[in-house]
Coordinates of C-alpha atoms in Angstrom, one line a residue:
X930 CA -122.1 -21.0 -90.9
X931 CA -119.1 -20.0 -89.1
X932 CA -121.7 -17.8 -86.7
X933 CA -124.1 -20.7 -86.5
X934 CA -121.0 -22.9 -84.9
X935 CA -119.8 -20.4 -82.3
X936 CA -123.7 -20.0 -81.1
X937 CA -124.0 -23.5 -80.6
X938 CA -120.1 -22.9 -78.5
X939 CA -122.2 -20.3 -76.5
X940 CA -124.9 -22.8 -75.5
X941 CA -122.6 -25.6 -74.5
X942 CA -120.7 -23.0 -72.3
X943 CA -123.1 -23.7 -69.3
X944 CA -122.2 -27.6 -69.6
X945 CA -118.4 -27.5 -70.3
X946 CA -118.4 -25.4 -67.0
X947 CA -120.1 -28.4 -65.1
X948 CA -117.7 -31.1 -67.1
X949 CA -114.7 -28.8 -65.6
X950 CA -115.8 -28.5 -62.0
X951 CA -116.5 -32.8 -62.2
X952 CA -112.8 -32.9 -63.6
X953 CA -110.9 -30.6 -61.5
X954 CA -112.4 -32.4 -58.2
X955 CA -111.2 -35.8 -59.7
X956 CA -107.9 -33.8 -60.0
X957 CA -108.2 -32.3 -56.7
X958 CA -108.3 -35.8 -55.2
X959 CA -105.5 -37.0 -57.0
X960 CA -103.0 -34.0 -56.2
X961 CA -103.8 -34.1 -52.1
X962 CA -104.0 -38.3 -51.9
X963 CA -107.4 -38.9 -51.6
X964 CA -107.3 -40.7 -54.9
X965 CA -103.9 -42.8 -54.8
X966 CA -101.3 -42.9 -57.8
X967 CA -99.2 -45.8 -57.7
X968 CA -95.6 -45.6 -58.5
X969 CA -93.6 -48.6 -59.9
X970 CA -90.4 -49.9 -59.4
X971 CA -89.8 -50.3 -63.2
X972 CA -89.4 -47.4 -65.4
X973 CA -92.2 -45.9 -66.5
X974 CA -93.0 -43.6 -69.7
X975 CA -96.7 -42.1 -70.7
X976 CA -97.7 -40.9 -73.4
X977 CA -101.4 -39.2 -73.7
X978 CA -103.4 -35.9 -74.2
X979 CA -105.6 -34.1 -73.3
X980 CA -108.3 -33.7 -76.6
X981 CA -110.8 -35.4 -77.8
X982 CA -109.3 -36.6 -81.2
X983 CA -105.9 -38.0 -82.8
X984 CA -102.7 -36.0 -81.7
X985 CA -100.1 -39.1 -83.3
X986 CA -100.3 -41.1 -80.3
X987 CA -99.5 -44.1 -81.7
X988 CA -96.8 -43.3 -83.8
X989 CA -94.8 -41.0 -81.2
X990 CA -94.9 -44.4 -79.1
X991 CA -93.4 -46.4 -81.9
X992 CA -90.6 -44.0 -82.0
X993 CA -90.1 -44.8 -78.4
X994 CA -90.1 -48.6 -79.2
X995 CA -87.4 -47.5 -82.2
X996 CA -85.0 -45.6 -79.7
X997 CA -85.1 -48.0 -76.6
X998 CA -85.8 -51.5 -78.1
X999 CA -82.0 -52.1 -79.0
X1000 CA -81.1 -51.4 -75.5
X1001 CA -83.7 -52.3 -73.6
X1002 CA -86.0 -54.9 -72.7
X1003 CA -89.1 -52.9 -73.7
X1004 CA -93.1 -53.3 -73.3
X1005 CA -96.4 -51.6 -74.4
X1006 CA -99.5 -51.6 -72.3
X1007 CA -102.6 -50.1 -74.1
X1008 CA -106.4 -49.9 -73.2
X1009 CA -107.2 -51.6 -76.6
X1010 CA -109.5 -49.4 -77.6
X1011 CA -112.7 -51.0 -79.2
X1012 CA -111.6 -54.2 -78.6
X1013 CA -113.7 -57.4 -78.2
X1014 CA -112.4 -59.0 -75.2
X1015 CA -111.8 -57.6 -71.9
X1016 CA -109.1 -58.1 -69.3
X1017 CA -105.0 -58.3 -69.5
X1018 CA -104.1 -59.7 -72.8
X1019 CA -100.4 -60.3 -74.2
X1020 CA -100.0 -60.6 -77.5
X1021 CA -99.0 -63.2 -78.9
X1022 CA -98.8 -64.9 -82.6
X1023 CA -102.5 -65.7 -82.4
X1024 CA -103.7 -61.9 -81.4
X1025 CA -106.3 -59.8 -83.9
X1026 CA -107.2 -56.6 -83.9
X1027 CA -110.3 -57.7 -82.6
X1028 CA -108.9 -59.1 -79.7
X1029 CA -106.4 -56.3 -78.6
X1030 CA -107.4 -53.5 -80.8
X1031 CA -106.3 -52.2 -84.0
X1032 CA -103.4 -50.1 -82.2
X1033 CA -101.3 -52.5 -80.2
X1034 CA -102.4 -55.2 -83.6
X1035 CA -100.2 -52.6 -85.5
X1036 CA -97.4 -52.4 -82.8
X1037 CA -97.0 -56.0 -82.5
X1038 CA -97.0 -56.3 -86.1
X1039 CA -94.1 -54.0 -86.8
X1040 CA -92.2 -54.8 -83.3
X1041 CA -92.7 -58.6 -83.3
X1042 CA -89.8 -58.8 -80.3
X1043 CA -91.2 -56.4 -77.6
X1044 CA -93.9 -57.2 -75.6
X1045 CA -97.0 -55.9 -76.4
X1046 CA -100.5 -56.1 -73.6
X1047 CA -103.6 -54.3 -73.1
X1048 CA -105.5 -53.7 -70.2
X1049 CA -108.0 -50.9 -69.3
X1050 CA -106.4 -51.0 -65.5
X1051 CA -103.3 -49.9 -66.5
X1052 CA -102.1 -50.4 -62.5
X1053 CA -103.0 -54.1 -62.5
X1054 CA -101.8 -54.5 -66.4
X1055 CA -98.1 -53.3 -65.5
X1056 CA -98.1 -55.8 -62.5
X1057 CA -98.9 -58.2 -64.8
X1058 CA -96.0 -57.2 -67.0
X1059 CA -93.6 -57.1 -64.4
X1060 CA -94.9 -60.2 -62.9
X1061 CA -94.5 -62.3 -66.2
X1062 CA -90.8 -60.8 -67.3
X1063 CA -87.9 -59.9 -64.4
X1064 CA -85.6 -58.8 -67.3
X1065 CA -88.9 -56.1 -68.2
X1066 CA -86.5 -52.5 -68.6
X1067 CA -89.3 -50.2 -69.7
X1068 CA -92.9 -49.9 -70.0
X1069 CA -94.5 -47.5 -72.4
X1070 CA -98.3 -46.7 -71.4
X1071 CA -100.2 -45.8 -74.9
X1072 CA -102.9 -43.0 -74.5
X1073 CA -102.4 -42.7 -70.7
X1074 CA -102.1 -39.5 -69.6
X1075 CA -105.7 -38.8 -67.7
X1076 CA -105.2 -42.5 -66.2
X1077 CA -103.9 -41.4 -62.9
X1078 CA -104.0 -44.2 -61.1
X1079 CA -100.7 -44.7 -62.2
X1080 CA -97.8 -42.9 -61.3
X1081 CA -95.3 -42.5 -64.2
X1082 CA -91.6 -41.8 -64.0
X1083 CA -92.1 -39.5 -67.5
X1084 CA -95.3 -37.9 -68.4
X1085 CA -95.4 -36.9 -72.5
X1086 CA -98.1 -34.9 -73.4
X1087 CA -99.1 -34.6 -77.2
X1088 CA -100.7 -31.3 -78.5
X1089 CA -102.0 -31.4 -82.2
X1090 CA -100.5 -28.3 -83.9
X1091 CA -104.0 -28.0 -85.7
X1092 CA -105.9 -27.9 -82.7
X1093 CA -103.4 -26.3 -79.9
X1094 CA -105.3 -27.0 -76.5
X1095 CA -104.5 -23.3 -75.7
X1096 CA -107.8 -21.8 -77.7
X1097 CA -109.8 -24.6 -77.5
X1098 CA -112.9 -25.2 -74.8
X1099 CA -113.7 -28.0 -72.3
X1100 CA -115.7 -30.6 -73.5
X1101 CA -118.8 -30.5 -74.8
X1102 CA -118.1 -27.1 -76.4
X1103 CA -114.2 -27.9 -77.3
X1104 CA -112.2 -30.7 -77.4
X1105 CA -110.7 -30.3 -74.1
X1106 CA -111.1 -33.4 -71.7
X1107 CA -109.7 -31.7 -69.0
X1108 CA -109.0 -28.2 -68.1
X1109 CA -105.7 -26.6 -69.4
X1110 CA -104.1 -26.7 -66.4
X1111 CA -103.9 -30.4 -66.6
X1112 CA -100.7 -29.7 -69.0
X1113 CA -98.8 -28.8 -65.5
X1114 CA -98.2 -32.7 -64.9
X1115 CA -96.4 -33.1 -68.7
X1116 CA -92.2 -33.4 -68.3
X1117 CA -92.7 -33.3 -72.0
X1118 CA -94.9 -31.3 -74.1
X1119 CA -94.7 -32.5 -78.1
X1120 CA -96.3 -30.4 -80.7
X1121 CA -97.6 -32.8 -83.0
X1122 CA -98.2 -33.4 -86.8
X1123 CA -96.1 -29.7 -87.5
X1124 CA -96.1 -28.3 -91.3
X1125 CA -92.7 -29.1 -92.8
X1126 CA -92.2 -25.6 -93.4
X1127 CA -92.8 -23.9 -90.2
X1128 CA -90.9 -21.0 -89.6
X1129 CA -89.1 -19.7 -86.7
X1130 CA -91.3 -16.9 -85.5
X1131 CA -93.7 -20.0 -85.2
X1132 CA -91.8 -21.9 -82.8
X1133 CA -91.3 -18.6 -80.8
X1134 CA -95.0 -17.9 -80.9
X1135 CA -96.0 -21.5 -79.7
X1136 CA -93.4 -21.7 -77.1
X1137 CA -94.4 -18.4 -75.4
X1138 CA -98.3 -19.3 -75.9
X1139 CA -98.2 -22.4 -74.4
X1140 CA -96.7 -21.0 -71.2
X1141 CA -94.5 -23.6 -69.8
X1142 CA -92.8 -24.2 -66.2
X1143 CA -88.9 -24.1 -66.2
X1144 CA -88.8 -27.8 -65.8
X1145 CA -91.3 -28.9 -68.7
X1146 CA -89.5 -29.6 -72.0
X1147 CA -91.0 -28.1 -75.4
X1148 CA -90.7 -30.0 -78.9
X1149 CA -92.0 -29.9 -82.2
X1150 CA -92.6 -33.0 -84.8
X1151 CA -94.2 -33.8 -87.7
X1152 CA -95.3 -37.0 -89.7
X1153 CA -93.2 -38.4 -92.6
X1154 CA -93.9 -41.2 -94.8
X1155 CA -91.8 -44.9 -95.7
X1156 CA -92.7 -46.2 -99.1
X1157 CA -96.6 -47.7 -99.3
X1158 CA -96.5 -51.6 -99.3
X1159 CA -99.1 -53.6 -100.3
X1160 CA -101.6 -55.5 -97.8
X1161 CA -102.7 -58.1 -99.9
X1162 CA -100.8 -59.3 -103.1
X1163 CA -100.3 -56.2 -105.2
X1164 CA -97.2 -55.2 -106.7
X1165 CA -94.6 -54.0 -104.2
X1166 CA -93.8 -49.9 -104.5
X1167 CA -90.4 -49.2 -104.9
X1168 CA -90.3 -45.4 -103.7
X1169 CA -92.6 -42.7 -102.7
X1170 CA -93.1 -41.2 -107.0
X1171 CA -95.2 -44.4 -107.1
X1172 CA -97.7 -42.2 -105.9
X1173 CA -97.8 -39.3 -108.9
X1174 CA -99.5 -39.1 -111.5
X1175 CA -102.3 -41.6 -109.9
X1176 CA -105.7 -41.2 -109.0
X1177 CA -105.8 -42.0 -105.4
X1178 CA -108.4 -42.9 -103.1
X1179 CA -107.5 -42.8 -99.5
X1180 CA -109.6 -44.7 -96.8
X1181 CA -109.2 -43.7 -93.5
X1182 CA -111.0 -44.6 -90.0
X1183 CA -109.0 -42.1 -87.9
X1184 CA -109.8 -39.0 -85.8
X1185 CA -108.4 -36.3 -88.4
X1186 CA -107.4 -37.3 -91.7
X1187 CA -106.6 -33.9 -92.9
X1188 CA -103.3 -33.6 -92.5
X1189 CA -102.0 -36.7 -93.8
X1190 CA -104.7 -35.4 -97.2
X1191 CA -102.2 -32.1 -97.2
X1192 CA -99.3 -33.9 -97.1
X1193 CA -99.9 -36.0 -100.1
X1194 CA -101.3 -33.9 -102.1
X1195 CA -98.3 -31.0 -101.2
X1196 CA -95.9 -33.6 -101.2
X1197 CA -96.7 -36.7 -103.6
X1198 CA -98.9 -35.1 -106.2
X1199 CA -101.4 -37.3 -107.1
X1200 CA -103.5 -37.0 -110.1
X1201 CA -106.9 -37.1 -108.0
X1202 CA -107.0 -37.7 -104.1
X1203 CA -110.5 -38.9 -102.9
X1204 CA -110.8 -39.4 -99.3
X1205 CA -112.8 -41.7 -98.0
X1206 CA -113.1 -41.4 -94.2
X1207 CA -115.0 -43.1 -91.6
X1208 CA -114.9 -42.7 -87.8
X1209 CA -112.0 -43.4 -85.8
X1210 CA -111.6 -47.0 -85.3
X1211 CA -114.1 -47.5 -87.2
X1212 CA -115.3 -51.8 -87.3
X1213 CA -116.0 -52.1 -91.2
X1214 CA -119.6 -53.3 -92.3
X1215 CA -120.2 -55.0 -95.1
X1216 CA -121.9 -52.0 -96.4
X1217 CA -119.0 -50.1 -95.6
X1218 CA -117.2 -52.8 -98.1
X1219 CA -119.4 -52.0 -100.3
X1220 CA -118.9 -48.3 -100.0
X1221 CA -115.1 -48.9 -100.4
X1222 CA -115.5 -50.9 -103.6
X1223 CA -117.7 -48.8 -105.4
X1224 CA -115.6 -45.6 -104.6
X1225 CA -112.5 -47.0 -106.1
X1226 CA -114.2 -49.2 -109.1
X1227 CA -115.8 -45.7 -110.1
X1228 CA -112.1 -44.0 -110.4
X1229 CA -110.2 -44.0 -113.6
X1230 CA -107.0 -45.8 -114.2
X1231 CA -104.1 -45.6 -113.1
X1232 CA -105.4 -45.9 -109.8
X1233 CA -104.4 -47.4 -106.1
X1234 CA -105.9 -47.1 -102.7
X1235 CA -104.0 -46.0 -99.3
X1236 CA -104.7 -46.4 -96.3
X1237 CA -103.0 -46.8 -92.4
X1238 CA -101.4 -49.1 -90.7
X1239 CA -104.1 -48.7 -88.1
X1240 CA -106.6 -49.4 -90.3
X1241 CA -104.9 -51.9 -92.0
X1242 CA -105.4 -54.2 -89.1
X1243 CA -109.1 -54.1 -88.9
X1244 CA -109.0 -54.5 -93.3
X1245 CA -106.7 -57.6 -93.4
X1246 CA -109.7 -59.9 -92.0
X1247 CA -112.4 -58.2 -94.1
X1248 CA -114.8 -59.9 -96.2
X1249 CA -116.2 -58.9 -99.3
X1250 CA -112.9 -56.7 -100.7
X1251 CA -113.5 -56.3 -104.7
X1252 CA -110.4 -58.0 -106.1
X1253 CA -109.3 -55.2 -107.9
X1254 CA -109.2 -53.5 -104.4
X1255 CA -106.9 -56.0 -102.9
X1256 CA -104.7 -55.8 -105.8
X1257 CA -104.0 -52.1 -105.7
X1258 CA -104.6 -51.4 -101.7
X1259 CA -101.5 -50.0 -100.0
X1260 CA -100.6 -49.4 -96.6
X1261 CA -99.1 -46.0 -95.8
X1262 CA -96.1 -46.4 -92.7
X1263 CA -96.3 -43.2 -90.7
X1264 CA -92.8 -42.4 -88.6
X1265 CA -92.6 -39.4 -86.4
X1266 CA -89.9 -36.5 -87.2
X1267 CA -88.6 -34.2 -84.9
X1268 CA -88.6 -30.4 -86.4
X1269 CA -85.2 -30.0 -85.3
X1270 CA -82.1 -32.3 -84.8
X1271 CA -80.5 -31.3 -82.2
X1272 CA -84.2 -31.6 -80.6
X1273 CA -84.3 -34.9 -81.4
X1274 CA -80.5 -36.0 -79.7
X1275 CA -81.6 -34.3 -76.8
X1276 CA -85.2 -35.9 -76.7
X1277 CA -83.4 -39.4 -77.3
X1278 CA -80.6 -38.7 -74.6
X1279 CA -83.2 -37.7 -71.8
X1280 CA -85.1 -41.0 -72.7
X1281 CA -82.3 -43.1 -72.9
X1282 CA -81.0 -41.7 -69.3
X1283 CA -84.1 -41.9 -67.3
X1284 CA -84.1 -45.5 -68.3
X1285 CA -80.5 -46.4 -67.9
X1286 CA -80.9 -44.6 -64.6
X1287 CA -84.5 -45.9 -63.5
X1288 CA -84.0 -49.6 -64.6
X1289 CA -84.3 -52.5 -62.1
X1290 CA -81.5 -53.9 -62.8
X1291 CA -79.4 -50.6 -62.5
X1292 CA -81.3 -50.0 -59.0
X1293 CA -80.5 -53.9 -57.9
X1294 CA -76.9 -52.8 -58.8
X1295 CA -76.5 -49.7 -56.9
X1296 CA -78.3 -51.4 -54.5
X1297 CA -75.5 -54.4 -53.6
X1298 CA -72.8 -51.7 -54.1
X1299 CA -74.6 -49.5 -51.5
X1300 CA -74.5 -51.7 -49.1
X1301 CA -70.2 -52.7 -48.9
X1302 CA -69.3 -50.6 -45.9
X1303 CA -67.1 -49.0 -47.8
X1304 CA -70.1 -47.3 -49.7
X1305 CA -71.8 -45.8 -46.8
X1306 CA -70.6 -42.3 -47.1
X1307 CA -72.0 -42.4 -50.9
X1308 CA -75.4 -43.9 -49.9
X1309 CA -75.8 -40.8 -46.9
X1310 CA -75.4 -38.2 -49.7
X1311 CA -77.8 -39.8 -52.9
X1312 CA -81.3 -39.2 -53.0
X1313 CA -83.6 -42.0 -52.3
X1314 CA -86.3 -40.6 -54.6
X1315 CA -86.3 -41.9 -58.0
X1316 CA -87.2 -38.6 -60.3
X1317 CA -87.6 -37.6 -64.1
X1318 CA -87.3 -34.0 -63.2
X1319 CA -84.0 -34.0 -60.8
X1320 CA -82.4 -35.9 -63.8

């Protein structure tokens, strides 16, 4: 089998190496200006990869929102992936997941006070943004680090630690959208969705592997858990052992379920755990319903059913849901965790400062006290650029 699979890598060789050449001449025309990247006078923070598949996107940007939205005025543009309508949307109390996208749904669901838009021209989404709200501090751009167009003050790129882009392939025969140089334009590199118990020689290992510049800055997280709640009207779960001892189906629509499997069964220890999965942001069919109820109705007692946030979204306006279903399905709150605290201060700090530093209002200020004559030997001797990497 396993021979059968790197055969089949073999044969897609000839086409990955066309895919690359295509890529690295869009590249080419971004680096020497032929293709323009726009830079904006707002603070601006990506976060992106460069695989075809789930690295935590989502998540990592909700721990942005969690660090910056008690200080700053903070907003979230996303492409809406799979959404219905097309244009610049902001959310508002009407939005659905079929209008925006199950992603920024969830976002604006947990983080009711930030702004929340999608746009697939990210350029003309943040003037919209910045257009509609003077007082706009920040904007986080959600799965944005191949959309050049836009120039952004800190580049975050996410690489799965299942999947580490340093073995893999350019599309078709890997997973690689872009060649591996691409990780050159990261500030910061995040190794996603870590075991808990990875040991130091690991770290070393990774950090030496993925080969780094002096200025790019390395860190490791992984995914915990808040206590399931229900979506519809089942009983509320009062800590993570509600969980044991339960036969547990869990329905997923995103691109790898596997590790969120390992961690509950290493972590929770379920009775049974059937998983369920369907494609990533996946639109549920009524056959797919169907699918769902029959899975779980076949189970014995005691029994629940998880799922994510994400898919929560796209479940809450389903049809068709068995009631027994709604009674026992629970939605699983995924936050990121750094692997090491004093990783996690110093990610926080360099956020916090680029804003503070970058903001408009902090610029409009530094501006007026520029220009008192008795602030002209300080405006000779500071920079005029605006960087991440000479912070």
């Amino acid at each position: 089998m396993e021979g059968d699979f790197i055969k089949i890598r073999e044969t897609l060789l000839p086409l990955s190496w066309l895919y690359g050449a295509a890529v690295r001449l869009r590249n080419f025309c971004f680096d020497v200006g032929i293709l323009k990247s726009r830079a904006f006078p707002v603070p601006v923070i990506s976060v992106g990869n460069i695989t075809v598949g789930g690295t935590g996107k989502t998540p990592h940007v909700e721990f942005l929102i969690r660090l910056l939205r008690d200080k700053f005025n903070v907003a979230v543009l996303s492409r809406g992936y799979k959404r219905k309508k097309k244009g610049y949307i902001k959310a508002d109390e009407n939005a659905t997941a079929r209008d925006i996208g199950d992603e920024p749904m969830q976002m604006k669901t947990k983080f009711n006070d930030i702004t929340v838009a999608v746009d697939k021209k990210r350029v003309h989404g943040i003037l919209q943004l910045t257009n509609d709200d003077e007082k706009l501090d920040v904007v986080l751009l959600d799965d944005a680090y191949q959309h050049r167009y836009v120039k952004p003050g800190v580049n975050i790129l996410l690489v799965d630690y299942h999947r580490l882009i340093i073995y893999d392939k350019l599309l078709p025969a890997g997973r690689l959208r872009e060649p591996l140089r691409g990780k050159d334009r990261a500030d910061i590199v995040i190794v996603t969705k870590c075991p808990k118990e990875l040991k130091p020689m690991e770290f070393r290992v990774i950090t030496k592997a993925m080969n780094l510049y002096p200025f790019q800055h390395l860190y490791f997280s992984t995914m915990d858990y808040d206590t399931p709640y229900p979506l519809f009207n089942a009983q509320p779960a009062e800590d993570m052992t509600f969980i044991s001892n339960k036969n547990v189906l869990l329905l997923t629509a995103i691109a790898s379920p596997r590790q969120m499997e390992e961690d509950i069964e290493n972590n929770y220890h379920p009775k049974t755990l059937t998983s369920l999965a369907f494609p990533d942001h996946h639109a549920f069919k009524a056959k797919d319903i169907d699918n769902i109820n029959q899975a779980f109705l076949a189970m014995d007692s005691p029994k629940i059913i998880l799922t994510t946030e994400k898919d929560a979204e796209r479940l809450r306006n389903a049809e068709g849901l068995d009631k027994d279903v709604i009674q026992q399905l629970y939605v699983m709150p995924v936050r990121v965790r750094f692997m090491q605290k004093e990783q996690e201060e110093k990610f926080g700090d360099f956020i916090i400062g680029y804003v503070r530093k970058n903001s408009r209002n902090s610029i409009l200020t530094k501006g007026k006290e520029e220009s008192k004559p008795q602030a002209t030997e300080k405006k000779a001797k500071s920079s005029r650029t605006i960087s991440f990497r000479n912070n």
